[in-house]
PDB file of C-alpha atoms and ligand atoms in Angstrom:
ATOM      1  CA  MET A 522     153.167 180.224  63.097  1.00 51.00           C
ATOM      2  CA  ASN A 523     151.544 179.180  66.361  1.00 57.00           C
ATOM      3  CA  ASP A 524     148.277 181.021  67.023  1.00 62.00           C
ATOM      4  CA  ALA A 525     147.494 179.273  70.321  1.00 60.00           C
ATOM      5  CA  VAL A 526     146.609 181.637  73.154  1.00 64.00           C
ATOM      6  CA  LEU A 527     148.055 180.740  76.533  1.00 65.00           C
ATOM      7  CA  ASP A 528     146.020 181.309  79.690  1.00 68.00           C
ATOM      8  CA  GLN A 529     147.512 182.167  83.075  1.00 70.00           C
ATOM      9  CA  ALA A 530     148.374 178.521  83.781  1.00 68.00           C
ATOM     10  CA  GLY A 531     150.348 178.356  80.546  1.00 70.00           C
ATOM     11  CA  GLN A 532     147.908 176.041  78.812  1.00 70.00           C
ATOM     12  CA  THR A 533     146.393 176.610  75.411  1.00 73.00           C
ATOM     13  CA  ASP A 534     142.684 177.081  74.844  1.00 81.00           C
ATOM     14  CA  GLN A 535     142.722 174.559  72.032  1.00 84.00           C
ATOM     15  CA  PRO A 536     141.977 170.852  72.611  1.00 88.00           C
ATOM     16  CA  VAL A 537     144.873 168.428  72.650  1.00 89.00           C
ATOM     17  CA  ILE A 538     144.671 166.009  69.719  1.00 90.00           C
ATOM     18  CA  THR A 539     146.080 162.588  70.481  1.00 90.00           C
ATOM     19  CA  PRO A 540     146.501 160.228  67.512  1.00 90.00           C
ATOM     20  CA  ILE A 541     144.902 156.773  67.845  1.00 89.00           C
ATOM     21  CA  PRO A 542     147.410 153.986  67.163  1.00 92.00           C
ATOM     22  CA  LEU A 543     146.557 151.822  64.157  1.00 91.00           C
ATOM     23  CA  ARG A 544     146.934 148.705  66.353  1.00 93.00           C
ATOM     24  CA  GLU A 545     143.966 149.837  68.490  1.00 93.00           C
ATOM     25  CA  LEU A 546     141.951 151.013  65.498  1.00 94.00           C
ATOM     26  CA  MET A 547     142.342 147.881  63.324  1.00 96.00           C
ATOM     27  CA  PRO A 548     139.736 145.634  65.074  1.00 97.00           C
ATOM     28  CA  TRP A 549     137.106 148.369  64.658  1.00 97.00           C
ATOM     29  CA  ILE A 550     138.038 148.832  60.991  1.00 97.00           C
ATOM     30  CA  VAL A 551     137.651 145.061  60.405  1.00 98.00           C
ATOM     31  CA  PHE A 552     134.341 145.000  62.314  1.00 98.00           C
ATOM     32  CA  GLY A 553     132.999 147.970  60.346  1.00 98.00           C
ATOM     33  CA  GLY A 554     134.133 146.350  57.099  1.00 98.00           C
ATOM     34  CA  LEU A 555     132.257 143.147  57.956  1.00 98.00           C
ATOM     35  CA  LEU A 556     129.109 145.132  58.755  1.00 97.00           C
ATOM     36  CA  MET A 557     129.446 146.934  55.431  1.00 95.00           C
ATOM     37  CA  LEU A 558     129.844 143.624  53.584  1.00 94.00           C
ATOM     38  CA  LEU A 559     126.746 142.273  55.352  1.00 92.00           C
ATOM     39  CA  ALA A 560     124.782 145.389  54.390  1.00 90.00           C
ATOM     40  CA  LEU A 561     126.041 145.097  50.812  1.00 90.00           C
ATOM     41  CA  TYR A 562     124.907 141.463  50.729  1.00 89.00           C
ATOM     42  CA  PHE A 563     121.406 142.316  51.935  1.00 88.00           C
ATOM     43  CA  VAL A 564     121.079 145.187  49.464  1.00 88.00           C
ATOM     44  CA  GLY A 565     122.600 143.406  46.490  1.00 86.00           C
ATOM     45  CA  ALA A 566     121.956 139.672  46.752  1.00 85.00           C
ATOM     46  CA  GLU A 567     119.139 138.993  49.220  1.00 81.00           C
ATOM     47  CA  GLU A 568     116.723 137.678  46.639  1.00 77.00           C
ATOM     48  CA  GLY A 569     115.696 134.369  45.084  1.00 74.00           C
ATOM     49  CA  ALA A 570     118.222 131.514  45.287  1.00 77.00           C
ATOM     50  CA  THR A 571     120.712 133.528  47.375  1.00 75.00           C
ATOM     51  CA  SER A 572     118.113 134.573  49.907  1.00 78.00           C
ATOM     52  CA  LEU A 573     118.920 133.844  53.556  1.00 81.00           C
ATOM     53  CA  ILE A 574     115.615 135.077  54.941  1.00 81.00           C
ATOM     54  CA  PRO A 575     112.485 133.612  53.337  1.00 82.00           C
ATOM     55  CA  GLY A 576     109.946 135.997  51.896  1.00 81.00           C
ATOM     56  CA  MET A 577     110.317 139.395  50.277  1.00 82.00           C
ATOM     57  CA  TYR A 578     110.489 141.532  53.439  1.00 84.00           C
ATOM     58  CA  VAL A 579     114.245 142.265  53.335  1.00 85.00           C
ATOM     59  CA  HIS A 580     114.186 142.741  49.568  1.00 85.00           C
ATOM     60  CA  GLU A 581     111.380 145.273  49.781  1.00 86.00           C
ATOM     61  CA  PHE A 582     113.010 147.024  52.745  1.00 89.00           C
ATOM     62  CA  VAL A 583     116.259 147.708  50.818  1.00 89.00           C
ATOM     63  CA  HIS A 584     114.619 148.055  47.408  1.00 90.00           C
ATOM     64  CA  ASP A 585     115.354 151.754  46.852  1.00 91.00           C
ATOM     65  CA  GLY A 586     118.993 151.302  47.836  1.00 89.00           C
ATOM     66  CA  ARG A 587     119.196 148.376  45.453  1.00 90.00           C
ATOM     67  CA  HIS A 588     118.133 150.549  42.528  1.00 92.00           C
ATOM     68  CA  LEU A 589     120.268 153.450  43.704  1.00 92.00           C
ATOM     69  CA  LEU A 590     123.405 151.285  43.655  1.00 90.00           C
ATOM     70  CA  GLY A 591     122.557 149.766  40.255  1.00 91.00           C
ATOM     71  CA  PHE A 592     122.021 146.148  41.278  1.00 87.00           C
ATOM     72  CA  PRO A 593     119.801 144.174  38.877  1.00 86.00           C
ATOM     73  CA  CYS A 594     116.283 143.814  40.208  1.00 83.00           C
ATOM     74  CA  HIS A 595     113.177 143.707  38.057  1.00 79.00           C
TER      75      HIS A 595
HETATM   76 ZN1  LIG B1112     113.375 146.780  41.878  1.00 61.13          ZN
END
């Protein structure tokens, strides 16, 4: 059943939903996935021998997330 109400111009009052083609969406999905992997690296492995940034600043900054996700810490 179509519940759309037509106005005097014959148009509906509901927004038109246009699907986004997967071909246009894929680069953004890959980019978002890489950002997520980078975030996962900093939360899970940025410490000691695998540390990219010297010092404990990044480790302390993501420390709560590290414990929340169950990564080994201290
Ligand atoms: Zn800890």
